Amino acid sequence: MEIKVDLHTHTVASGHAYSTLPENALAASRKGIKLLGMTDHGPSMPGAPTLYHFGNLAIIPEVLHGVKILPGVEANIINYEGELDIPIKYLARMKLILVGLHVICYPGGTSEQNTEAYIKAMKNPFTDIMVHPGRPEFELDLERIAYMSAQLNIPVEINNSSLSREKKDAWGNCRRFARYAVQYKGPVILGSDAHFMDRVGEFGQALALVREVGIPEEQILNTSTELVLDYLASRRKNRPAII
């Protein structure tokens, strides 16, 4: 199984990442990645870029070091209603929108509250991909999330960074989610969540989990640039018009 796309990466603009976009693109090209997401954190994250950053993404070249670039955001869920920290007028212009829960940006709650917030964000027509549900900071109903992923055809990420040695507590959650993903057959995407250039295109832990649990290749979106681009195009067709 070859992974051709890495949609979850961060640049120095995130405030706690340490490589530039050209550096990430160069690293991606050396690892055979053909399509790269630039998804810096939304503005509710300390140190993250302001809305001016996201309003100026159109200036980014379409291709760097032979790698197609998709500028976007990792938006933060900020409340139990699943609202995001980026206004719709900015989301409407982005090529890629990842959405997830982060401790500093979201108040935390019961499993039911957290799951509802996650699923409400999943139902947002501007959401493309949901990220790292396996992190242990928030209790979630992972079976329900996997089921809704299949019902809504919204990919949910297996996050390679969550499976790193520093985050051992996430393995059990990620394994449970992966098993539910196999059961309900929803779309899955692997993400590096790279905060430094040497981690761009790194999926070793995520692939190990995929093999262990038996997620079939056809269920994993980023085995093909065409699959990813076709999926993103289909999402944009179904968005409400923004005047």
PDB file of C-alpha atoms in Angstrom:
ATOM      1  CA  MET A   1       0.000   0.000   0.000  1.00  0.00           C
ATOM      2  CA  GLU A   2       1.437   3.342  -1.068  1.00  0.00           C
ATOM      3  CA  ILE A   3       0.306   6.626   0.455  1.00  0.00           C
ATOM      4  CA  LYS A   4       0.572   9.402  -2.128  1.00  0.00           C
ATOM      5  CA  VAL A   5      -1.089  12.221  -0.187  1.00  0.00           C
ATOM      6  CA  ASP A   6      -0.414  13.897   3.156  1.00  0.00           C
ATOM      7  CA  LEU A   7      -3.180  16.359   3.961  1.00  0.00           C
ATOM      8  CA  HIS A   8      -2.363  17.066   7.620  1.00  0.00           C
ATOM      9  CA  THR A   9       0.808  19.134   8.011  1.00  0.00           C
ATOM     10  CA  HIS A  10       1.766  22.333   9.807  1.00  0.00           C
ATOM     11  CA  THR A  11       4.172  25.169   9.085  1.00  0.00           C
ATOM     12  CA  VAL A  12       5.843  27.791  11.276  1.00  0.00           C
ATOM     13  CA  ALA A  13       2.590  29.759  10.995  1.00  0.00           C
ATOM     14  CA  SER A  14       0.996  27.393  13.540  1.00  0.00           C
ATOM     15  CA  GLY A  15       3.304  28.763  16.222  1.00  0.00           C
ATOM     16  CA  HIS A  16       4.405  25.371  17.532  1.00  0.00           C
ATOM     17  CA  ALA A  17       5.623  23.887  14.242  1.00  0.00           C
ATOM     18  CA  TYR A  18       9.102  24.527  12.961  1.00  0.00           C
ATOM     19  CA  SER A  19       9.348  24.254   9.159  1.00  0.00           C
ATOM     20  CA  THR A  20       8.246  26.455   6.288  1.00  0.00           C
ATOM     21  CA  LEU A  21       5.872  25.400   3.525  1.00  0.00           C
ATOM     22  CA  PRO A  22       8.727  25.120   0.943  1.00  0.00           C
ATOM     23  CA  GLU A  23      10.662  22.928   3.391  1.00  0.00           C
ATOM     24  CA  ASN A  24       7.632  20.691   3.902  1.00  0.00           C
ATOM     25  CA  ALA A  25       7.064  20.470   0.150  1.00  0.00           C
ATOM     26  CA  LEU A  26      10.697  19.511  -0.450  1.00  0.00           C
ATOM     27  CA  ALA A  27      10.457  16.794   2.204  1.00  0.00           C
ATOM     28  CA  ALA A  28       7.223  15.567   0.617  1.00  0.00           C
ATOM     29  CA  SER A  29       8.779  15.383  -2.850  1.00  0.00           C
ATOM     30  CA  ARG A  30      11.662  13.286  -1.528  1.00  0.00           C
ATOM     31  CA  LYS A  31       9.195  10.786  -0.056  1.00  0.00           C
ATOM     32  CA  GLY A  32       7.034  10.439  -3.141  1.00  0.00           C
ATOM     33  CA  ILE A  33       4.148  12.512  -1.828  1.00  0.00           C
ATOM     34  CA  LYS A  34       2.285  14.092  -4.752  1.00  0.00           C
ATOM     35  CA  LEU A  35      -0.327  16.149  -2.905  1.00  0.00           C
ATOM     36  CA  LEU A  36       0.318  18.108   0.295  1.00  0.00           C
ATOM     37  CA  GLY A  37      -2.099  19.850   2.612  1.00  0.00           C
ATOM     38  CA  MET A  38      -1.009  23.015   4.413  1.00  0.00           C
ATOM     39  CA  THR A  39      -3.305  22.953   7.421  1.00  0.00           C
ATOM     40  CA  ASP A  40      -2.165  25.352  10.092  1.00  0.00           C
ATOM     41  CA  HIS A  41      -4.256  25.633  13.236  1.00  0.00           C
ATOM     42  CA  GLY A  42      -7.275  27.888  13.418  1.00  0.00           C
ATOM     43  CA  PRO A  43      -6.969  31.163  15.356  1.00  0.00           C
ATOM     44  CA  SER A  44      -8.306  29.921  18.715  1.00  0.00           C
ATOM     45  CA  MET A  45      -5.099  27.904  19.182  1.00  0.00           C
ATOM     46  CA  PRO A  46      -2.422  29.932  21.059  1.00  0.00           C
ATOM     47  CA  GLY A  47       0.261  31.069  18.627  1.00  0.00           C
ATOM     48  CA  ALA A  48      -1.854  30.232  15.581  1.00  0.00           C
ATOM     49  CA  PRO A  49      -2.192  32.602  12.628  1.00  0.00           C
ATOM     50  CA  THR A  50      -4.838  35.285  12.499  1.00  0.00           C
ATOM     51  CA  LEU A  51      -7.674  35.408  10.004  1.00  0.00           C
ATOM     52  CA  TYR A  52      -5.478  37.620   7.797  1.00  0.00           C
ATOM     53  CA  HIS A  53      -3.298  34.553   7.190  1.00  0.00           C
ATOM     54  CA  PHE A  54      -6.270  32.495   6.034  1.00  0.00           C
ATOM     55  CA  GLY A  55      -7.577  35.349   3.915  1.00  0.00           C
ATOM     56  CA  ASN A  56      -4.353  35.424   1.913  1.00  0.00           C
ATOM     57  CA  LEU A  57      -3.946  31.717   1.064  1.00  0.00           C
ATOM     58  CA  ALA A  58      -4.651  32.335  -2.619  1.00  0.00           C
ATOM     59  CA  ILE A  59      -1.105  33.653  -3.126  1.00  0.00           C
ATOM     60  CA  ILE A  60       0.435  30.243  -2.389  1.00  0.00           C
ATOM     61  CA  PRO A  61       1.775  28.527  -5.536  1.00  0.00           C
ATOM     62  CA  GLU A  62      -0.203  25.532  -6.764  1.00  0.00           C
ATOM     63  CA  VAL A  63       2.967  23.461  -7.026  1.00  0.00           C
ATOM     64  CA  LEU A  64       6.186  23.519  -4.984  1.00  0.00           C
ATOM     65  CA  HIS A  65       9.085  21.135  -5.640  1.00  0.00           C
ATOM     66  CA  GLY A  66       6.794  19.129  -7.926  1.00  0.00           C
ATOM     67  CA  VAL A  67       4.168  18.671  -5.196  1.00  0.00           C
ATOM     68  CA  LYS A  68       0.634  20.012  -5.563  1.00  0.00           C
ATOM     69  CA  ILE A  69      -0.274  22.194  -2.550  1.00  0.00           C
ATOM     70  CA  LEU A  70      -3.709  22.439  -0.958  1.00  0.00           C
ATOM     71  CA  PRO A  71      -3.775  25.463   1.378  1.00  0.00           C
ATOM     72  CA  GLY A  72      -6.324  25.219   4.151  1.00  0.00           C
ATOM     73  CA  VAL A  73      -6.769  24.911   7.896  1.00  0.00           C
ATOM     74  CA  GLU A  74      -7.056  22.549  10.812  1.00  0.00           C
ATOM     75  CA  ALA A  75     -10.080  24.251  12.310  1.00  0.00           C
ATOM     76  CA  ASN A  76     -10.859  23.887  15.994  1.00  0.00           C
ATOM     77  CA  ILE A  77     -14.208  22.835  17.420  1.00  0.00           C
ATOM     78  CA  ILE A  78     -14.904  25.464  20.050  1.00  0.00           C
ATOM     79  CA  ASN A  79     -18.155  24.419  21.783  1.00  0.00           C
ATOM     80  CA  TYR A  80     -20.710  21.644  22.271  1.00  0.00           C
ATOM     81  CA  GLU A  81     -22.579  22.780  19.149  1.00  0.00           C
ATOM     82  CA  GLY A  82     -19.610  21.803  16.993  1.00  0.00           C
ATOM     83  CA  GLU A  83     -18.941  25.360  15.850  1.00  0.00           C
ATOM     84  CA  LEU A  84     -15.565  26.127  14.293  1.00  0.00           C
ATOM     85  CA  ASP A  85     -13.162  28.987  14.941  1.00  0.00           C
ATOM     86  CA  ILE A  86     -13.084  30.133  11.294  1.00  0.00           C
ATOM     87  CA  PRO A  87     -15.900  32.240   9.792  1.00  0.00           C
ATOM     88  CA  ILE A  88     -17.683  30.707   6.828  1.00  0.00           C
ATOM     89  CA  LYS A  89     -16.524  33.461   4.456  1.00  0.00           C
ATOM     90  CA  TYR A  90     -12.943  32.230   4.969  1.00  0.00           C
ATOM     91  CA  LEU A  91     -13.820  28.521   4.861  1.00  0.00           C
ATOM     92  CA  ALA A  92     -15.611  29.037   1.549  1.00  0.00           C
ATOM     93  CA  ARG A  93     -12.351  30.064  -0.132  1.00  0.00           C
ATOM     94  CA  MET A  94     -10.168  27.238   1.204  1.00  0.00           C
ATOM     95  CA  LYS A  95      -9.104  24.145  -0.690  1.00  0.00           C
ATOM     96  CA  LEU A  96      -8.934  21.909   2.382  1.00  0.00           C
ATOM     97  CA  ILE A  97     -10.648  21.984   5.780  1.00  0.00           C
ATOM     98  CA  LEU A  98      -9.686  19.589   8.538  1.00  0.00           C
ATOM     99  CA  VAL A  99     -11.602  19.704  11.814  1.00  0.00           C
ATOM    100  CA  GLY A 100     -10.706  18.417  15.259  1.00  0.00           C
ATOM    101  CA  LEU A 101     -10.826  18.776  19.023  1.00  0.00           C
ATOM    102  CA  HIS A 102      -7.977  20.425  20.932  1.00  0.00           C
ATOM    103  CA  VAL A 103      -7.698  20.876  24.675  1.00  0.00           C
ATOM    104  CA  ILE A 104      -6.968  24.604  24.675  1.00  0.00           C
ATOM    105  CA  CYS A 105      -9.738  25.439  22.218  1.00  0.00           C
ATOM    106  CA  TYR A 106     -12.633  23.284  23.420  1.00  0.00           C
ATOM    107  CA  PRO A 107     -14.076  23.207  26.970  1.00  0.00           C
ATOM    108  CA  GLY A 108     -14.304  19.431  27.268  1.00  0.00           C
ATOM    109  CA  GLY A 109     -17.317  17.553  28.545  1.00  0.00           C
ATOM    110  CA  THR A 110     -18.957  14.169  28.904  1.00  0.00           C
ATOM    111  CA  SER A 111     -18.586  11.466  26.275  1.00  0.00           C
ATOM    112  CA  GLU A 112     -22.037  12.395  24.966  1.00  0.00           C
ATOM    113  CA  GLN A 113     -21.212  16.117  24.762  1.00  0.00           C
ATOM    114  CA  ASN A 114     -17.871  15.509  23.076  1.00  0.00           C
ATOM    115  CA  THR A 115     -19.323  13.038  20.602  1.00  0.00           C
ATOM    116  CA  GLU A 116     -22.207  15.362  19.749  1.00  0.00           C
ATOM    117  CA  ALA A 117     -19.806  18.243  19.153  1.00  0.00           C
ATOM    118  CA  TYR A 118     -17.619  16.055  16.921  1.00  0.00           C
ATOM    119  CA  ILE A 119     -20.562  14.761  14.881  1.00  0.00           C
ATOM    120  CA  LYS A 120     -22.144  18.206  14.530  1.00  0.00           C
ATOM    121  CA  ALA A 121     -18.823  19.447  13.132  1.00  0.00           C
ATOM    122  CA  MET A 122     -18.768  16.430  10.821  1.00  0.00           C
ATOM    123  CA  LYS A 123     -22.164  17.501   9.462  1.00  0.00           C
ATOM    124  CA  ASN A 124     -20.922  21.004   8.659  1.00  0.00           C
ATOM    125  CA  PRO A 125     -21.003  21.296   4.837  1.00  0.00           C
ATOM    126  CA  PHE A 126     -17.630  23.058   4.926  1.00  0.00           C
ATOM    127  CA  THR A 127     -15.890  20.208   6.745  1.00  0.00           C
ATOM    128  CA  ASP A 128     -13.780  17.961   4.523  1.00  0.00           C
ATOM    129  CA  ILE A 129     -12.068  15.626   6.986  1.00  0.00           C
ATOM    130  CA  MET A 130     -12.299  14.917  10.721  1.00  0.00           C
ATOM    131  CA  VAL A 131      -8.995  14.395  12.497  1.00  0.00           C
ATOM    132  CA  HIS A 132      -7.444  12.433  15.386  1.00  0.00           C
ATOM    133  CA  PRO A 133     -10.522  11.031  17.178  1.00  0.00           C
ATOM    134  CA  GLY A 134      -8.250   8.623  19.060  1.00  0.00           C
ATOM    135  CA  ARG A 135      -6.496  11.153  21.261  1.00  0.00           C
ATOM    136  CA  PRO A 136      -7.168  10.379  24.923  1.00  0.00           C
ATOM    137  CA  GLU A 137      -7.864  13.950  26.087  1.00  0.00           C
ATOM    138  CA  PHE A 138     -11.548  13.641  25.189  1.00  0.00           C
ATOM    139  CA  GLU A 139     -13.786  10.649  25.763  1.00  0.00           C
ATOM    140  CA  LEU A 140     -15.705   9.890  22.565  1.00  0.00           C
ATOM    141  CA  ASP A 141     -18.158   7.272  21.354  1.00  0.00           C
ATOM    142  CA  LEU A 142     -15.838   5.967  18.623  1.00  0.00           C
ATOM    143  CA  GLU A 143     -18.362   3.461  17.298  1.00  0.00           C
ATOM    144  CA  ARG A 144     -20.904   6.210  16.710  1.00  0.00           C
ATOM    145  CA  ILE A 145     -18.292   8.369  15.003  1.00  0.00           C
ATOM    146  CA  ALA A 146     -17.294   5.506  12.688  1.00  0.00           C
ATOM    147  CA  TYR A 147     -20.952   4.863  11.900  1.00  0.00           C
ATOM    148  CA  MET A 148     -21.640   8.530  11.102  1.00  0.00           C
ATOM    149  CA  SER A 149     -18.482   8.712   8.989  1.00  0.00           C
ATOM    150  CA  ALA A 150     -19.932   5.957   6.800  1.00  0.00           C
ATOM    151  CA  GLN A 151     -23.399   7.514   6.716  1.00  0.00           C
ATOM    152  CA  LEU A 152     -22.132  10.986   5.804  1.00  0.00           C
ATOM    153  CA  ASN A 153     -19.169   9.818   3.674  1.00  0.00           C
ATOM    154  CA  ILE A 154     -16.828  12.039   5.688  1.00  0.00           C
ATOM    155  CA  PRO A 155     -13.315  10.599   6.081  1.00  0.00           C
ATOM    156  CA  VAL A 156     -11.977  10.277   9.606  1.00  0.00           C
ATOM    157  CA  GLU A 157      -8.239  10.301  10.147  1.00  0.00           C
ATOM    158  CA  ILE A 158      -5.898   7.732  11.613  1.00  0.00           C
ATOM    159  CA  ASN A 159      -3.287  10.136  12.900  1.00  0.00           C
ATOM    160  CA  ASN A 160       0.301   8.925  12.774  1.00  0.00           C
ATOM    161  CA  SER A 161       1.420  11.464  15.355  1.00  0.00           C
ATOM    162  CA  SER A 162      -1.166  10.168  17.842  1.00  0.00           C
ATOM    163  CA  LEU A 163       0.504   6.762  17.605  1.00  0.00           C
ATOM    164  CA  SER A 164       3.975   8.039  18.416  1.00  0.00           C
ATOM    165  CA  ARG A 165       5.840   6.785  21.469  1.00  0.00           C
ATOM    166  CA  GLU A 166       5.091  10.009  23.340  1.00  0.00           C
ATOM    167  CA  LYS A 167       1.342   9.338  23.120  1.00  0.00           C
ATOM    168  CA  LYS A 168       0.996   5.676  24.083  1.00  0.00           C
ATOM    169  CA  ASP A 169      -2.468   6.185  25.551  1.00  0.00           C
ATOM    170  CA  ALA A 170      -3.879   6.834  22.069  1.00  0.00           C
ATOM    171  CA  TRP A 171      -3.109   3.361  20.669  1.00  0.00           C
ATOM    172  CA  GLY A 172      -6.116   1.689  22.287  1.00  0.00           C
ATOM    173  CA  ASN A 173      -8.515   4.383  21.113  1.00  0.00           C
ATOM    174  CA  CYS A 174      -7.115   4.414  17.577  1.00  0.00           C
ATOM    175  CA  ARG A 175      -7.294   0.629  17.406  1.00  0.00           C
ATOM    176  CA  ARG A 176     -10.932   0.649  18.523  1.00  0.00           C
ATOM    177  CA  PHE A 177     -11.819   3.335  16.010  1.00  0.00           C
ATOM    178  CA  ALA A 178     -10.044   1.440  13.223  1.00  0.00           C
ATOM    179  CA  ARG A 179     -11.992  -1.729  14.015  1.00  0.00           C
ATOM    180  CA  TYR A 180     -15.264   0.190  13.893  1.00  0.00           C
ATOM    181  CA  ALA A 181     -14.171   1.735  10.591  1.00  0.00           C
ATOM    182  CA  VAL A 182     -13.736  -1.765   9.165  1.00  0.00           C
ATOM    183  CA  GLN A 183     -17.174  -2.735  10.494  1.00  0.00           C
ATOM    184  CA  TYR A 184     -19.041   0.263   9.088  1.00  0.00           C
ATOM    185  CA  LYS A 185     -16.862   0.740   5.978  1.00  0.00           C
ATOM    186  CA  GLY A 186     -16.575   4.532   6.234  1.00  0.00           C
ATOM    187  CA  PRO A 187     -13.797   6.393   4.410  1.00  0.00           C
ATOM    188  CA  VAL A 188     -10.478   6.589   6.232  1.00  0.00           C
ATOM    189  CA  ILE A 189      -7.496   8.850   5.673  1.00  0.00           C
ATOM    190  CA  LEU A 190      -4.000   8.611   7.120  1.00  0.00           C
ATOM    191  CA  GLY A 191      -2.353  11.837   8.282  1.00  0.00           C
ATOM    192  CA  SER A 192       1.163  12.566   9.442  1.00  0.00           C
ATOM    193  CA  ASP A 193       0.181  15.648  11.488  1.00  0.00           C
ATOM    194  CA  ALA A 194       3.754  16.772  10.826  1.00  0.00           C
ATOM    195  CA  HIS A 195       5.021  19.730  12.834  1.00  0.00           C
ATOM    196  CA  PHE A 196       8.540  19.427  11.377  1.00  0.00           C
ATOM    197  CA  MET A 197       9.623  18.676   7.832  1.00  0.00           C
ATOM    198  CA  ASP A 198      11.174  15.292   8.575  1.00  0.00           C
ATOM    199  CA  ARG A 199       7.769  13.975   9.649  1.00  0.00           C
ATOM    200  CA  VAL A 200       5.951  14.950   6.461  1.00  0.00           C
ATOM    201  CA  GLY A 201       4.862  11.786   4.663  1.00  0.00           C
ATOM    202  CA  GLU A 202       5.551   9.587   7.682  1.00  0.00           C
ATOM    203  CA  PHE A 203       2.791   6.984   8.125  1.00  0.00           C
ATOM    204  CA  GLY A 204       4.648   4.036   9.643  1.00  0.00           C
ATOM    205  CA  GLN A 205       2.598   3.728  12.836  1.00  0.00           C
ATOM    206  CA  ALA A 206      -0.699   4.386  11.073  1.00  0.00           C
ATOM    207  CA  LEU A 207       0.083   1.751   8.431  1.00  0.00           C
ATOM    208  CA  ALA A 208       1.023  -0.737  11.142  1.00  0.00           C
ATOM    209  CA  LEU A 209      -2.411  -0.203  12.683  1.00  0.00           C
ATOM    210  CA  VAL A 210      -4.095  -0.505   9.279  1.00  0.00           C
ATOM    211  CA  ARG A 211      -2.395  -3.875   8.731  1.00  0.00           C
ATOM    212  CA  GLU A 212      -3.171  -5.080  12.251  1.00  0.00           C
ATOM    213  CA  VAL A 213      -6.866  -4.281  12.032  1.00  0.00           C
ATOM    214  CA  GLY A 214      -7.282  -5.117   8.350  1.00  0.00           C
ATOM    215  CA  ILE A 215      -8.588  -1.895   6.852  1.00  0.00           C
ATOM    216  CA  PRO A 216      -8.789  -2.620   3.099  1.00  0.00           C
ATOM    217  CA  GLU A 217      -6.834  -0.386   0.741  1.00  0.00           C
ATOM    218  CA  GLU A 218      -9.963   0.709  -1.117  1.00  0.00           C
ATOM    219  CA  GLN A 219     -11.284   2.264   2.105  1.00  0.00           C
ATOM    220  CA  ILE A 220      -8.237   4.537   2.491  1.00  0.00           C
ATOM    221  CA  LEU A 221      -8.662   7.760   0.552  1.00  0.00           C
ATOM    222  CA  ASN A 222      -5.067   8.952   0.293  1.00  0.00           C
ATOM    223  CA  THR A 223      -3.715   5.999  -1.621  1.00  0.00           C
ATOM    224  CA  SER A 224      -4.493   8.085  -4.715  1.00  0.00           C
ATOM    225  CA  THR A 225      -4.291  11.783  -5.547  1.00  0.00           C
ATOM    226  CA  GLU A 226      -7.253  11.357  -7.885  1.00  0.00           C
ATOM    227  CA  LEU A 227      -9.427   9.911  -5.130  1.00  0.00           C
ATOM    228  CA  VAL A 228      -8.619  12.820  -2.831  1.00  0.00           C
ATOM    229  CA  LEU A 229      -9.146  15.522  -5.447  1.00  0.00           C
ATOM    230  CA  ASP A 230     -12.405  13.967  -6.671  1.00  0.00           C
ATOM    231  CA  TYR A 231     -13.675  13.741  -3.102  1.00  0.00           C
ATOM    232  CA  LEU A 232     -12.805  17.375  -2.339  1.00  0.00           C
ATOM    233  CA  ALA A 233     -14.458  18.508  -5.579  1.00  0.00           C
ATOM    234  CA  SER A 234     -17.633  16.637  -4.634  1.00  0.00           C
ATOM    235  CA  ARG A 235     -17.704  18.353  -1.231  1.00  0.00           C
ATOM    236  CA  ARG A 236     -17.543  21.779  -2.843  1.00  0.00           C
ATOM    237  CA  LYS A 237     -20.456  20.987  -5.136  1.00  0.00           C
ATOM    238  CA  ASN A 238     -22.682  20.420  -2.126  1.00  0.00           C
ATOM    239  CA  ARG A 239     -21.775  23.549  -0.176  1.00  0.00           C
ATOM    240  CA  PRO A 240     -24.299  26.333   0.266  1.00  0.00           C
ATOM    241  CA  ALA A 241     -23.639  29.443  -1.795  1.00  0.00           C
ATOM    242  CA  ILE A 242     -21.901  32.252   0.094  1.00  0.00           C
ATOM    243  CA  ILE A 243     -22.673  35.783  -1.078  1.00  0.00           C
TER     244      ILE A 243
END
